[in-house]
Every structure is written in C-alpha cells, then in structure tokens.
Tab-separated table of C-alpha atoms in Angstrom:
chain	number	residue	atom	x	y	z
X	8	UNK	CA	12.621	3.494	21.636
X	9	UNK	CA	14.250	6.266	23.807
X	10	UNK	CA	14.575	7.878	27.248
X	11	UNK	CA	10.886	6.877	27.117
X	12	UNK	CA	9.301	9.007	24.361
X	13	UNK	CA	7.539	7.174	21.237
X	14	UNK	CA	8.901	7.664	18.122
X	15	UNK	CA	9.770	5.364	14.917
X	16	UNK	CA	13.802	4.252	14.389
X	17	UNK	CA	14.846	3.362	11.083
X	18	UNK	CA	16.545	-0.066	12.148
X	19	UNK	CA	18.211	-0.742	15.480
X	20	UNK	CA	21.445	0.734	13.847
X	21	UNK	CA	19.880	3.549	16.583
X	22	UNK	CA	21.188	1.371	19.244
X	23	UNK	CA	24.883	1.387	21.344
X	24	UNK	CA	25.929	-2.083	21.069
X	25	UNK	CA	27.688	-4.004	23.981
X	26	UNK	CA	30.992	-5.229	22.069
X	27	UNK	CA	32.779	-3.702	19.824
X	28	UNK	CA	34.854	-7.003	18.858
X	29	UNK	CA	33.491	-10.375	17.481
X	30	UNK	CA	34.001	-13.829	17.367
X	31	UNK	CA	33.442	-16.624	15.151
X	32	UNK	CA	31.039	-18.054	18.095
X	33	UNK	CA	29.120	-14.667	18.125
X	34	UNK	CA	28.495	-14.543	14.760
X	35	UNK	CA	27.625	-18.059	14.880
X	36	UNK	CA	24.961	-17.450	18.362
X	37	UNK	CA	23.783	-14.665	16.421
X	38	UNK	CA	22.867	-16.459	13.295
X	39	UNK	CA	21.017	-18.946	15.263
X	40	UNK	CA	18.830	-16.636	16.890
X	41	UNK	CA	18.470	-14.593	13.804
X	42	UNK	CA	17.165	-18.061	12.083
X	43	UNK	CA	14.818	-18.320	14.992
X	44	UNK	CA	13.865	-14.908	15.171
X	45	UNK	CA	13.036	-15.119	11.000
X	46	UNK	CA	11.243	-17.719	10.858
X	47	UNK	CA	9.408	-17.218	14.480
X	48	UNK	CA	8.399	-13.901	12.462
X	49	UNK	CA	6.718	-16.569	9.962
X	50	UNK	CA	4.525	-18.136	12.512
X	51	UNK	CA	2.816	-15.132	13.998
X	52	UNK	CA	2.349	-13.152	10.588
X	53	UNK	CA	0.197	-16.774	9.454
X	54	UNK	CA	-1.146	-16.601	12.902
X	55	UNK	CA	-2.376	-13.132	12.769
X	56	UNK	CA	-0.464	-12.627	15.849
X	57	UNK	CA	0.415	-8.488	13.871
X	58	UNK	CA	-0.792	-5.347	15.011
X	59	UNK	CA	-3.752	-4.361	12.730
X	60	UNK	CA	-5.052	-1.059	13.391
X	61	UNK	CA	-4.725	2.000	11.444
X	62	UNK	CA	-2.354	3.249	9.863
X	63	UNK	CA	0.633	6.139	12.024
X	64	UNK	CA	2.636	8.298	10.732
X	65	UNK	CA	6.240	9.489	11.756
X	66	UNK	CA	9.884	10.809	10.685
X	67	UNK	CA	13.167	10.536	10.978
X	68	UNK	CA	15.064	14.368	9.590
X	69	UNK	CA	19.074	13.912	9.631
X	70	UNK	CA	20.442	17.192	9.735
X	71	UNK	CA	24.524	18.961	9.447
X	72	UNK	CA	25.915	21.339	12.226
X	73	UNK	CA	28.232	23.913	10.794
X	74	UNK	CA	30.305	26.969	11.428
X	75	UNK	CA	30.817	29.709	11.212
X	76	UNK	CA	32.459	29.290	8.282
X	77	UNK	CA	30.205	26.815	6.671
X	78	UNK	CA	31.792	23.692	6.921
X	79	UNK	CA	30.901	20.721	9.077
X	80	UNK	CA	30.831	21.017	12.853
X	81	UNK	CA	31.889	17.869	14.807
X	82	UNK	CA	30.005	18.938	17.463
X	83	UNK	CA	27.570	16.749	17.515
X	84	UNK	CA	28.347	15.360	21.893
X	85	UNK	CA	28.313	19.007	23.064
X	86	UNK	CA	25.377	20.206	21.416
X	87	UNK	CA	23.164	16.904	22.379
X	88	UNK	CA	23.954	17.361	26.584
X	89	UNK	CA	23.656	20.823	26.404
X	90	UNK	CA	19.948	19.953	23.843
X	91	UNK	CA	19.010	16.810	26.069
X	92	UNK	CA	16.100	15.979	24.097
X	93	UNK	CA	15.109	12.347	23.918
X	94	UNK	CA	13.959	13.309	20.357
X	95	UNK	CA	17.207	14.323	18.815
X	96	UNK	CA	20.042	11.786	18.676
X	97	UNK	CA	23.257	11.333	17.228
X	98	UNK	CA	24.308	10.003	14.204
X	99	UNK	CA	27.201	8.429	12.482
X	100	UNK	CA	29.818	11.776	11.973
X	101	UNK	CA	30.037	13.819	15.197
X	102	UNK	CA	28.714	16.591	12.978
X	103	UNK	CA	25.112	15.093	12.047
X	104	UNK	CA	22.281	14.536	14.364
X	105	UNK	CA	19.190	12.845	13.911
X	106	UNK	CA	15.781	14.912	15.024
X	107	UNK	CA	12.276	11.970	14.976
X	108	UNK	CA	8.808	13.077	15.353
X	109	UNK	CA	6.692	11.680	17.413
X	110	UNK	CA	4.023	9.017	15.775
X	111	UNK	CA	0.443	10.117	14.721
X	112	UNK	CA	-2.406	8.583	13.570
X	113	UNK	CA	-3.351	9.299	10.825
X	114	UNK	CA	-6.353	10.886	11.117
X	115	UNK	CA	-7.263	14.836	11.906
X	116	UNK	CA	-4.872	17.062	12.231
X	117	UNK	CA	-1.772	14.837	12.180
X	118	UNK	CA	0.292	16.313	9.006
X	119	UNK	CA	0.070	20.047	10.894
X	120	UNK	CA	0.161	18.177	13.950
X	121	UNK	CA	4.010	16.873	12.373
X	122	UNK	CA	4.635	19.914	11.439
X	123	UNK	CA	4.323	21.849	14.289
X	124	UNK	CA	6.151	19.427	16.446
X	125	UNK	CA	9.275	19.751	14.141
X	126	UNK	CA	9.067	23.603	13.597
X	127	UNK	CA	9.506	23.673	17.548
X	128	UNK	CA	12.362	21.011	17.531
X	129	UNK	CA	13.945	22.125	14.513
X	130	UNK	CA	14.022	26.693	16.221
X	131	UNK	CA	15.288	24.846	19.843
X	132	UNK	CA	18.048	22.967	17.900
X	133	UNK	CA	19.255	25.805	16.019
X	134	UNK	CA	18.955	27.995	19.812
X	135	UNK	CA	21.366	25.561	20.916
X	136	UNK	CA	23.088	25.304	18.258
X	137	UNK	CA	23.584	29.086	18.720
X	138	UNK	CA	25.056	28.908	22.110
X	139	UNK	CA	28.113	26.366	20.986
X	140	UNK	CA	28.839	28.438	18.232
X	141	UNK	CA	27.060	26.766	15.452
X	142	UNK	CA	24.522	26.377	13.101
X	143	UNK	CA	21.952	23.299	12.071
X	144	UNK	CA	20.939	22.827	8.564
X	145	UNK	CA	19.385	20.422	6.761
X	146	UNK	CA	20.228	19.744	3.014
X	147	UNK	CA	20.409	16.156	1.251
X	148	UNK	CA	24.298	16.643	0.835
X	149	UNK	CA	26.004	19.777	2.567
X	150	UNK	CA	28.016	21.932	-0.479
X	151	UNK	CA	31.011	22.857	1.324
X	152	UNK	CA	31.589	19.057	2.641
X	153	UNK	CA	35.397	18.505	2.092
X	154	UNK	CA	36.750	15.315	1.638
X	155	UNK	CA	39.221	15.546	4.754
X	156	UNK	CA	36.125	16.106	6.623
X	157	UNK	CA	35.316	12.573	5.876
X	158	UNK	CA	37.160	10.217	8.590
X	159	UNK	CA	37.640	8.255	11.558
X	160	UNK	CA	38.629	11.182	13.285
X	161	UNK	CA	34.711	12.983	12.777
X	162	UNK	CA	32.701	9.514	13.744
X	163	UNK	CA	30.894	9.499	16.496
X	164	UNK	CA	31.944	7.557	20.036
X	165	UNK	CA	29.510	4.908	19.507
X	166	UNK	CA	30.478	0.761	19.380
X	167	UNK	CA	27.935	0.414	16.922
X	168	UNK	CA	29.833	2.812	14.474
X	169	UNK	CA	32.978	1.606	14.524
X	170	UNK	CA	32.425	-1.835	14.729
X	171	UNK	CA	29.922	-0.892	11.471
X	172	UNK	CA	32.548	-0.048	9.801
X	173	UNK	CA	35.308	-2.544	11.106
X	174	UNK	CA	33.456	-5.566	9.279
X	175	UNK	CA	32.457	-3.683	5.918
X	176	UNK	CA	36.186	-3.199	5.681
X	177	UNK	CA	36.338	-6.705	7.466
X	178	UNK	CA	34.117	-7.687	4.111
X	179	UNK	CA	35.725	-5.904	1.409
X	180	UNK	CA	39.340	-8.168	2.370
X	181	UNK	CA	40.565	-5.575	3.370
X	182	UNK	CA	39.828	-2.493	0.164
X	183	UNK	CA	39.187	0.986	0.467
X	184	UNK	CA	35.582	2.274	-0.691
X	185	UNK	CA	35.849	3.594	-4.457
X	186	UNK	CA	32.846	6.090	-5.739
X	187	UNK	CA	32.712	6.424	-8.889
X	188	UNK	CA	29.489	8.277	-9.816
X	189	UNK	CA	28.948	10.015	-13.212
X	190	UNK	CA	26.593	12.217	-14.035
X	191	UNK	CA	26.375	16.663	-14.968
X	192	UNK	CA	29.968	15.928	-14.030
X	193	UNK	CA	31.928	13.120	-13.103
X	194	UNK	CA	33.668	12.099	-9.151
X	195	UNK	CA	36.056	9.849	-8.787
X	196	UNK	CA	37.442	8.658	-5.772
X	197	UNK	CA	38.396	6.472	-3.049
X	198	UNK	CA	38.095	5.814	0.907
X	199	UNK	CA	39.240	4.283	3.230
X	200	UNK	CA	36.286	4.259	5.483
X	201	UNK	CA	32.524	4.010	5.815
X	202	UNK	CA	32.763	8.165	6.316
X	203	UNK	CA	30.982	8.483	3.340
X	204	UNK	CA	27.365	6.993	4.498
X	205	UNK	CA	27.994	10.373	6.353
X	206	UNK	CA	27.392	13.168	3.633
X	207	UNK	CA	23.825	11.597	2.921
X	208	UNK	CA	21.334	13.181	5.037
X	209	UNK	CA	17.766	12.362	4.722
X	210	UNK	CA	13.556	12.538	5.950
X	211	UNK	CA	12.650	9.194	6.040
X	212	UNK	CA	8.985	8.881	6.346
X	213	UNK	CA	7.272	5.893	8.365
X	214	UNK	CA	3.991	4.441	7.648
X	215	UNK	CA	2.169	1.293	10.097
X	216	UNK	CA	-0.132	-0.139	8.187
X	217	UNK	CA	-2.639	-2.941	8.991
X	218	UNK	CA	-0.179	-6.343	8.288
X	219	UNK	CA	-3.564	-7.318	6.027
X	220	UNK	CA	-2.611	-4.435	3.816
X	221	UNK	CA	1.539	-4.272	4.580
X	222	UNK	CA	2.988	-5.818	1.387
X	223	UNK	CA	0.051	-3.790	-1.401
X	224	UNK	CA	1.282	-0.617	0.401
X	225	UNK	CA	5.310	-1.461	0.418
X	226	UNK	CA	5.071	-2.152	-3.502
X	227	UNK	CA	2.974	1.011	-3.785
X	228	UNK	CA	5.887	2.802	-2.246
X	229	UNK	CA	8.333	1.251	-4.609
X	230	UNK	CA	6.137	2.746	-7.826
X	231	UNK	CA	6.368	6.159	-5.682
X	232	UNK	CA	10.218	5.963	-5.210
X	233	UNK	CA	10.605	7.690	-8.638
X	234	UNK	CA	8.111	10.535	-8.541
X	235	UNK	CA	8.862	11.352	-4.475
X	236	UNK	CA	12.494	11.414	-5.236
X	237	UNK	CA	12.054	13.209	-8.195
X	238	UNK	CA	10.429	15.927	-6.233
X	239	UNK	CA	12.360	15.960	-3.281
X	240	UNK	CA	15.792	15.739	-4.965
X	241	UNK	CA	18.150	18.256	-2.761
X	242	UNK	CA	22.239	16.887	-3.060
X	243	UNK	CA	23.223	18.197	-6.233
X	244	UNK	CA	26.876	18.928	-5.107
X	245	UNK	CA	29.206	16.723	-3.730
X	246	UNK	CA	33.247	17.356	-3.247
X	247	UNK	CA	32.768	20.766	-5.958
X	248	UNK	CA	31.407	18.900	-8.180
X	249	UNK	CA	27.527	18.933	-9.791
X	250	UNK	CA	26.149	15.321	-10.161
X	251	UNK	CA	22.982	14.068	-9.824
X	252	UNK	CA	19.717	15.619	-8.307
X	253	UNK	CA	19.874	13.202	-5.306
X	254	UNK	CA	23.799	12.375	-5.074
X	255	UNK	CA	22.568	10.797	-2.095
X	256	UNK	CA	21.439	7.740	-4.064
X	257	UNK	CA	24.831	6.861	-5.996
X	258	UNK	CA	26.454	7.796	-2.883
X	259	UNK	CA	24.639	5.934	-0.071
X	260	UNK	CA	25.316	2.630	-2.347
X	261	UNK	CA	28.804	2.981	-3.087
X	262	UNK	CA	29.876	3.708	0.956
X	263	UNK	CA	29.278	0.788	1.925
X	264	UNK	CA	29.458	-1.754	-0.491
X	265	UNK	CA	30.052	-5.357	1.361
X	266	UNK	CA	30.930	-6.891	-1.319
X	267	UNK	CA	34.004	-8.368	-2.616
X	268	UNK	CA	35.366	-9.668	-6.092
X	269	UNK	CA	33.952	-13.195	-7.744
X	270	UNK	CA	31.560	-13.488	-4.802
X	271	UNK	CA	27.960	-13.402	-5.263
X	272	UNK	CA	26.218	-10.902	-2.025
X	273	UNK	CA	23.672	-8.128	-2.154
X	274	UNK	CA	24.157	-5.270	-1.813
X	275	UNK	CA	23.734	-3.703	1.392
X	276	UNK	CA	22.345	-0.518	-0.192
X	277	UNK	CA	19.446	-1.563	-3.348
X	278	UNK	CA	16.025	-0.914	-4.318
X	279	UNK	CA	16.099	-3.725	-3.537
X	280	UNK	CA	15.219	-7.304	-6.152
X	281	UNK	CA	11.257	-8.168	-6.119
X	282	UNK	CA	7.866	-6.950	-5.278
X	283	UNK	CA	6.167	-8.107	-1.807
X	284	UNK	CA	4.034	-10.910	-2.698
X	285	UNK	CA	1.458	-11.803	-0.598
X	286	UNK	CA	3.700	-12.763	2.177
X	287	UNK	CA	5.699	-9.892	3.478
X	288	UNK	CA	7.912	-11.909	5.477
X	289	UNK	CA	9.787	-12.956	2.566
X	290	UNK	CA	11.412	-9.959	3.392
X	291	UNK	CA	12.834	-11.169	6.481
X	292	UNK	CA	13.279	-14.646	4.960
X	293	UNK	CA	15.605	-12.893	2.210
X	294	UNK	CA	17.504	-11.032	4.197
X	295	UNK	CA	18.398	-14.265	6.248
X	296	UNK	CA	19.570	-16.362	3.286
X	297	UNK	CA	21.259	-13.211	0.805
X	298	UNK	CA	23.281	-11.045	3.210
X	299	UNK	CA	25.910	-11.436	6.320
X	300	UNK	CA	25.673	-10.435	9.546
X	301	UNK	CA	27.735	-7.109	9.909
X	302	UNK	CA	26.618	-7.184	13.678
X	303	UNK	CA	26.175	-9.788	15.509
X	304	UNK	CA	25.894	-8.793	18.653
X	305	UNK	CA	23.850	-11.017	21.047
X	306	UNK	CA	21.173	-9.835	22.982
X	307	UNK	CA	19.202	-11.914	26.217
X	308	UNK	CA	15.101	-11.553	25.668
X	309	UNK	CA	12.373	-13.551	24.349
X	310	UNK	CA	12.562	-14.491	20.637
X	311	UNK	CA	9.557	-12.237	19.965
X	312	UNK	CA	11.183	-9.464	21.248
X	313	UNK	CA	13.036	-10.146	17.167
X	314	UNK	CA	16.056	-7.974	18.576
X	315	UNK	CA	18.254	-9.712	16.296
X	316	UNK	CA	16.062	-9.614	13.201
X	317	UNK	CA	15.531	-5.927	13.839
X	318	UNK	CA	19.414	-5.679	14.575
X	319	UNK	CA	19.598	-7.475	10.814
X	320	UNK	CA	17.404	-5.076	8.934
X	321	UNK	CA	19.095	-2.513	10.679
X	322	UNK	CA	22.318	-3.043	8.809
X	323	UNK	CA	20.175	-3.353	5.266
X	324	UNK	CA	18.830	-0.331	3.771
X	325	UNK	CA	16.736	-0.981	1.092
X	326	UNK	CA	15.860	2.386	-0.624
X	327	UNK	CA	12.119	1.392	0.808
X	328	UNK	CA	12.622	-1.015	4.392
X	329	UNK	CA	9.526	-3.258	5.758
X	330	UNK	CA	10.236	-2.773	9.463
X	331	UNK	CA	9.057	-4.778	12.955
X	332	UNK	CA	8.354	-2.183	15.507
X	333	UNK	CA	6.891	-3.617	19.173
X	334	UNK	CA	3.655	-2.176	20.384
X	335	UNK	CA	3.780	-1.123	24.338
X	336	UNK	CA	2.010	-4.119	25.118
X	337	UNK	CA	4.936	-5.881	22.667
X	338	UNK	CA	2.417	-6.801	20.194
X	339	UNK	CA	4.308	-6.431	16.843
X	340	UNK	CA	4.010	-4.426	14.416
X	341	UNK	CA	4.610	-3.485	10.534
X	342	UNK	CA	5.721	-0.193	8.828
X	343	UNK	CA	7.136	1.091	5.269
X	344	UNK	CA	10.024	3.185	5.826
X	345	UNK	CA	10.255	5.536	2.678
X	346	UNK	CA	13.864	6.734	2.494
X	347	UNK	CA	14.719	8.262	-0.565
X	348	UNK	CA	13.287	12.091	0.309
X	349	UNK	CA	16.322	14.214	1.309
X	350	UNK	CA	17.104	16.463	4.524
X	351	UNK	CA	15.195	19.899	3.284
X	352	UNK	CA	14.775	22.532	1.953
X	353	UNK	CA	12.101	23.527	4.504
X	354	UNK	CA	10.012	22.078	7.480
X	355	UNK	CA	6.927	22.729	4.857
X	356	UNK	CA	8.224	21.352	2.439
X	357	UNK	CA	8.982	17.844	4.145
X	358	UNK	CA	6.066	17.401	5.424
X	359	UNK	CA	4.776	18.459	2.046
X	360	UNK	CA	6.889	16.193	0.725
X	361	UNK	CA	5.171	13.422	3.351
X	362	UNK	CA	1.310	14.399	2.902
X	363	UNK	CA	2.057	13.564	-0.854
X	364	UNK	CA	3.352	10.343	-0.010
X	365	UNK	CA	0.868	9.440	2.640
X	366	UNK	CA	-2.107	10.079	-0.102
X	367	UNK	CA	-0.708	9.019	-3.133
X	368	UNK	CA	0.472	5.526	-1.600
X	369	UNK	CA	-3.322	5.197	0.617
X	370	UNK	CA	-5.398	5.058	-3.009
X	371	UNK	CA	-2.321	2.860	-5.149
X	372	UNK	CA	-2.201	-0.290	-2.088
X	373	UNK	CA	-6.515	0.070	-2.004
X	374	UNK	CA	-6.877	0.186	-5.601
X	375	UNK	CA	-8.959	-3.163	-7.212
X	376	UNK	CA	-6.232	-4.415	-9.779
X	377	UNK	CA	-2.153	-3.595	-7.653
X	378	UNK	CA	-0.819	-1.580	-10.085
X	379	UNK	CA	2.353	-3.160	-9.556
X	380	UNK	CA	0.679	-5.606	-11.486
X	381	UNK	CA	0.854	-3.307	-14.157
X	382	UNK	CA	4.634	-1.944	-14.007
X	383	UNK	CA	7.448	-4.659	-13.946
X	384	UNK	CA	10.446	-4.373	-11.006
X	385	UNK	CA	12.695	-3.361	-13.317
X	386	UNK	CA	10.540	-0.979	-15.416
X	387	UNK	CA	9.853	0.802	-11.145
X	388	UNK	CA	13.710	0.697	-9.976
X	389	UNK	CA	14.947	2.114	-13.788
X	390	UNK	CA	12.456	5.001	-12.976
X	391	UNK	CA	13.818	5.481	-9.240
X	392	UNK	CA	17.772	5.122	-10.659
X	393	UNK	CA	16.651	8.096	-13.662
X	394	UNK	CA	14.027	10.347	-11.374
X	395	UNK	CA	17.225	10.292	-8.441
X	396	UNK	CA	19.384	11.337	-11.415
X	397	UNK	CA	17.100	13.717	-13.317
X	398	UNK	CA	15.117	15.421	-10.891
X	399	UNK	CA	12.099	17.138	-12.141
X	400	UNK	CA	13.442	16.903	-16.238
X	401	UNK	CA	13.580	12.861	-15.291
X	402	UNK	CA	11.317	11.052	-18.062
X	403	UNK	CA	9.936	7.783	-16.301
X	404	UNK	CA	7.162	4.677	-17.416
X	405	UNK	CA	3.963	4.971	-16.037
X	406	UNK	CA	1.023	2.478	-14.821
X	407	UNK	CA	-0.329	3.002	-18.589
X	408	UNK	CA	2.862	2.374	-19.770
X	409	UNK	CA	4.239	5.911	-21.403
X	410	UNK	CA	6.985	7.869	-20.702
X	411	UNK	CA	6.657	11.016	-19.685
X	412	UNK	CA	8.209	13.792	-17.699
X	413	UNK	CA	8.334	12.750	-13.835
X	414	UNK	CA	6.668	16.204	-13.432
X	415	UNK	CA	3.646	16.125	-14.984
X	416	UNK	CA	2.979	12.593	-13.949
X	417	UNK	CA	2.825	14.305	-10.539
X	418	UNK	CA	1.218	17.336	-11.180
X	419	UNK	CA	-1.678	15.100	-13.363
X	420	UNK	CA	-1.956	12.319	-11.840
X	421	UNK	CA	-0.824	11.960	-8.326
X	422	UNK	CA	-1.763	14.934	-6.848
X	423	UNK	CA	-5.103	14.458	-7.637
X	424	UNK	CA	-4.632	10.450	-6.429
X	425	UNK	CA	-2.640	12.298	-3.328
X	426	UNK	CA	-5.702	14.477	-2.894
X	427	UNK	CA	-8.029	11.061	-3.201
X	428	UNK	CA	-5.861	9.519	-0.457
X	429	UNK	CA	-5.509	11.990	1.822
X	430	UNK	CA	-9.798	13.232	2.066
X	431	UNK	CA	-10.508	9.214	2.406
X	432	UNK	CA	-8.190	8.947	5.810
X	433	UNK	CA	-10.340	11.879	7.117
X	434	UNK	CA	-7.475	14.227	7.196
X	435	UNK	CA	-8.024	17.431	8.125
X	436	UNK	CA	-9.788	19.670	5.274
X	437	UNK	CA	-7.069	22.712	5.442
X	438	UNK	CA	-4.176	20.493	5.714
X	439	UNK	CA	-4.702	18.906	2.761
X	440	UNK	CA	-4.972	22.373	1.041
X	441	UNK	CA	-2.224	23.826	2.597
X	442	UNK	CA	0.693	20.977	1.489
X	443	UNK	CA	-0.900	20.367	-2.280
X	444	UNK	CA	-0.264	23.688	-2.423
X	445	UNK	CA	3.173	23.586	-2.174
X	446	UNK	CA	3.744	20.836	-4.239
X	447	UNK	CA	1.571	21.813	-7.275
X	448	UNK	CA	3.706	25.002	-7.030
X	449	UNK	CA	7.134	23.349	-6.619
X	450	UNK	CA	5.740	21.393	-9.835
X	451	UNK	CA	4.663	24.034	-11.698
X	452	UNK	CA	7.744	26.417	-10.531
X	453	UNK	CA	9.677	23.745	-11.554
X	454	UNK	CA	12.296	24.466	-8.552
X	455	UNK	CA	12.949	22.430	-5.788
X	456	UNK	CA	15.738	21.906	-3.759
X	457	UNK	CA	18.025	20.644	-6.329
X	458	UNK	CA	16.671	23.339	-9.114
X	459	UNK	CA	17.490	25.954	-6.790
X	460	UNK	CA	20.876	25.209	-5.300
X	461	UNK	CA	22.016	24.301	-9.311
X	462	UNK	CA	20.362	27.723	-10.719
X	463	UNK	CA	22.595	29.906	-7.277
X	464	UNK	CA	25.959	28.092	-8.572
X	465	UNK	CA	25.476	28.512	-11.692
X	466	UNK	CA	24.527	32.314	-11.383
X	467	UNK	CA	27.390	32.854	-8.568
X	468	UNK	CA	29.564	30.222	-8.768
X	469	UNK	CA	30.075	30.533	-4.655
X	470	UNK	CA	29.965	27.125	-2.442
X	471	UNK	CA	29.813	29.425	0.215
X	472	UNK	CA	26.849	31.944	-0.931
X	473	UNK	CA	25.193	29.177	-1.899
X	474	UNK	CA	25.123	27.583	1.892
X	475	UNK	CA	24.728	31.145	3.241
X	476	UNK	CA	21.609	31.892	1.332
X	477	UNK	CA	20.254	28.431	1.642
X	478	UNK	CA	20.419	28.296	5.620
X	479	UNK	CA	18.894	31.849	5.325
X	480	UNK	CA	15.550	31.237	3.695
X	481	UNK	CA	15.329	28.045	5.878
X	482	UNK	CA	15.460	29.912	8.975
X	483	UNK	CA	12.640	31.564	7.282
X	484	UNK	CA	10.490	28.132	7.104
X	485	UNK	CA	8.956	29.565	3.429
X	486	UNK	CA	8.840	27.099	0.598
X	487	UNK	CA	11.057	26.444	-1.741
X	488	UNK	CA	9.679	27.348	-4.348
X	489	UNK	CA	9.339	30.633	-2.666
X	490	UNK	CA	13.246	31.041	-2.206
X	491	UNK	CA	14.931	34.280	-5.048
X	492	UNK	CA	18.301	32.498	-6.304
C-alpha cells in the first residue's frame, strides 16, 4: 500500500528497507522469521484462514522517461514530486516509474474502469512530464537505450535497490553479469551491476483468487504464458540489435542471475520448476528451501503479517508469481501475478491483453479435467520461450498435442474461451466486445508492438524515428493494429 491508496504490489521489493548493510546475524534472524512465517502460512491455509471471496483484478505498468532526443532521462525524483500521486511510484532506475491501478472486483464494468483510470493517470503523467521537459513512453525495451545509460549513477536513491545490487554481486563472488542473447541478431555483453534490469519494463496483471481455486488458476496462467507473451510482444530491440520479439524475457533472466559455477542454485527469474499441486503453499516452501535470502531486513510485527515471506518472495521473479497480500481486516489472500507481458503499445492494447487473460484463465481453471494434466510442464516452458523469441510466428504445442501457429491458436481457441470466461464472470457485454475485438484485429493483421517496430525499422533504419512515431501513435490512444508503418 502507498499513502493510503489500495493497489496491488508485485512483491515487497516496492517497499523501502531500513538498512543498506547486513550482518551474518541479520541473515540468521531473517531466516528464522522466514521459516516461522512459511510454516504459519501453510497452517493457515490448511485451517481455511485465507480469503475465499470473488476475483479481483489489478495491474502495475512500468514506463520510461525520455528526453527530447528520445534517450532515457533520469528525472523520476522531480517528476514524482510534481506528480504527487500514490498510484505513481519509483522504479529501479531514475528514468523509470511505475503506474498502479486500483483493484477492481472482476464483474460488470471492471475492465473499462481499469482502462479509464489508467488513461486518466497516463494523461496526467504526460502533462507533468511535459512540465519537466521530458516525455513518458510505455514500451518493453527502449530502442534508443545505450549501454552507458545503465549505470549505478542512474539508480533510484533507495536503499532497497542498492542493497539488491550488492547482494546479487556478493552471491556471484563479484563476477560481472553476462548477457548472451541469440535471436534475429546476437548480443553479448558484460555489465558490472544489476542495472540491466532497468531495461525491462512490463505490464503486470494481477488476479486475486478464491483460495480454493488458486492452484488451478496458477497452473492455467502457466499454460497461457506462451500465447500471452506472443500476443503482447513489444521488445524486439536492445542496444541497437534485433533479438527476440520479447527480448525482456532473456534479458531479465540474465540481469539478476545470482548463480555461481558449481553451486546448485535456482535462477531468480524463471518460468518455474513445476505446476502447483493441491497445496499452493508448496511454492513458498520452495522459496525457503531453494533460494538464498538476498535482503535480510528484519521487521517487527506478528508472524501473520508475513512480512519476511513477502519480502523474500519479492526477490524471486517467476514469470507467473504467487503472492500473499492482506485485506483491510488483515485476512491474508492469494493472487497470481502474470508477469510475461511488456509495457505498451497503447492503453487499450494492454487492457485488451488483460481481458483475454482474465477470461481464458477463468475457463481453463474451471474445466472438469485440469488442462495442465494434458500438457507436460516442460512443454509449457518450451512453448513460453519459443513464443517470446518468435512472437506471433511461433509454433507451440497445445492441449491436443499438436504443434500449431500461436496466432491461429489464439484466434481459433483462446479468443472464444476468453469470451466465454468473461461472460461467465458477468462482465459488461460492451466491454467484452470492445477488448476482444482489439485482440481479434491484432491477430488478423499479425501486428503487435514487436511486429510494428521490426517493420518500421526495416523500412526506415532509424531508431529515433521509430521511437518518435511510436510515441505519437501511443499518445493517440489507438490500438497497435491501427498504427501505420
């Protein structure tokens, strides 16, 4: 929570910590509290103490501040002071900000309410940015970004970010981080800090779920990760190279890789290791057993606040992440954070992506036979990386075991499924038509943000014109399938 306004946080990394240096005793005390809270959460789940109310939707959108030359502009401190909105908060770098939406019960006009609020916040952000002499742009990776933009001098001035950088490098034994991404072109680079993460901006969609449905919902979210990342792809360029259609995926995975050679440690950014079983608390047990603590900030307060569990979970970035939150009466709830979609291209595109996700995940999670039983986890994971690399041209394996084009899968199976799920939730018929028609047109034209960017660059060979034209179209609030090249 920020300044009294309710919104979903993606993890406790959004909260400032009280120390920038940690001792062995800090790690020991934090680990003890983490064990207690993990055990308590498991016991509370078995006792039925988690909220079992209806579905609640929300989002977080990360965006870039850019100057008149379309380079990143490290001005978020003065921008946020001028903005003075609890819905708009800092991010890792001085040239990024995060915009939050007020959670909505997923019924009636919830989708158009999310769009209306985001549009209003976005337009206010644009006004304030103009007063600061900068612009705001929502795009997965910024085509004009230079390696030298990603330095510690551009890190937002908060202890949590400096501590994260220190701890990642400590676990790596001081070795620099290495990028190695093979796509349309190839990029290899080394970087001495975690600021590479600032190059990956996303539209993270949240779904608070009745506790008795959360495991099935999480698993359905895993199945949908591949078609969603293909549908929404908007990050084809990094440091002047055309790489994956959604380059955020390999970039983020490599940007905070804490592993050392010879140490059997899990990646911090990952698709995960398996579907959830009947007990969703197994996810937090895996966090405890398989992921060393990065930020051992010990807080006072009851075990039932899960402060340490949530902070630790906030340093493990599964592409679908299970989160514990607290209601106003301090009753805990569970929600799924779908993290695969990039920022942009337009407000309506992002809400349309969310609409497809909410409808499709609802239907898949409630099928009589669990669909995850028909698609091995390893295949779902392969689908995801293939879809991130090739976008709407990717070939994926679906529940019938056939390999097919992901855009055709979306058109033929997932759009009707989403329509059915949204209608079952009693969402406004006009909203269902509005948002799913945007998805249908994008698929028919085969034009998502990545396809538009790649075609634009192929025509003009100019990243600055690409970024200028992208910004102009985004400001018009029209969906990407209507953008001219």
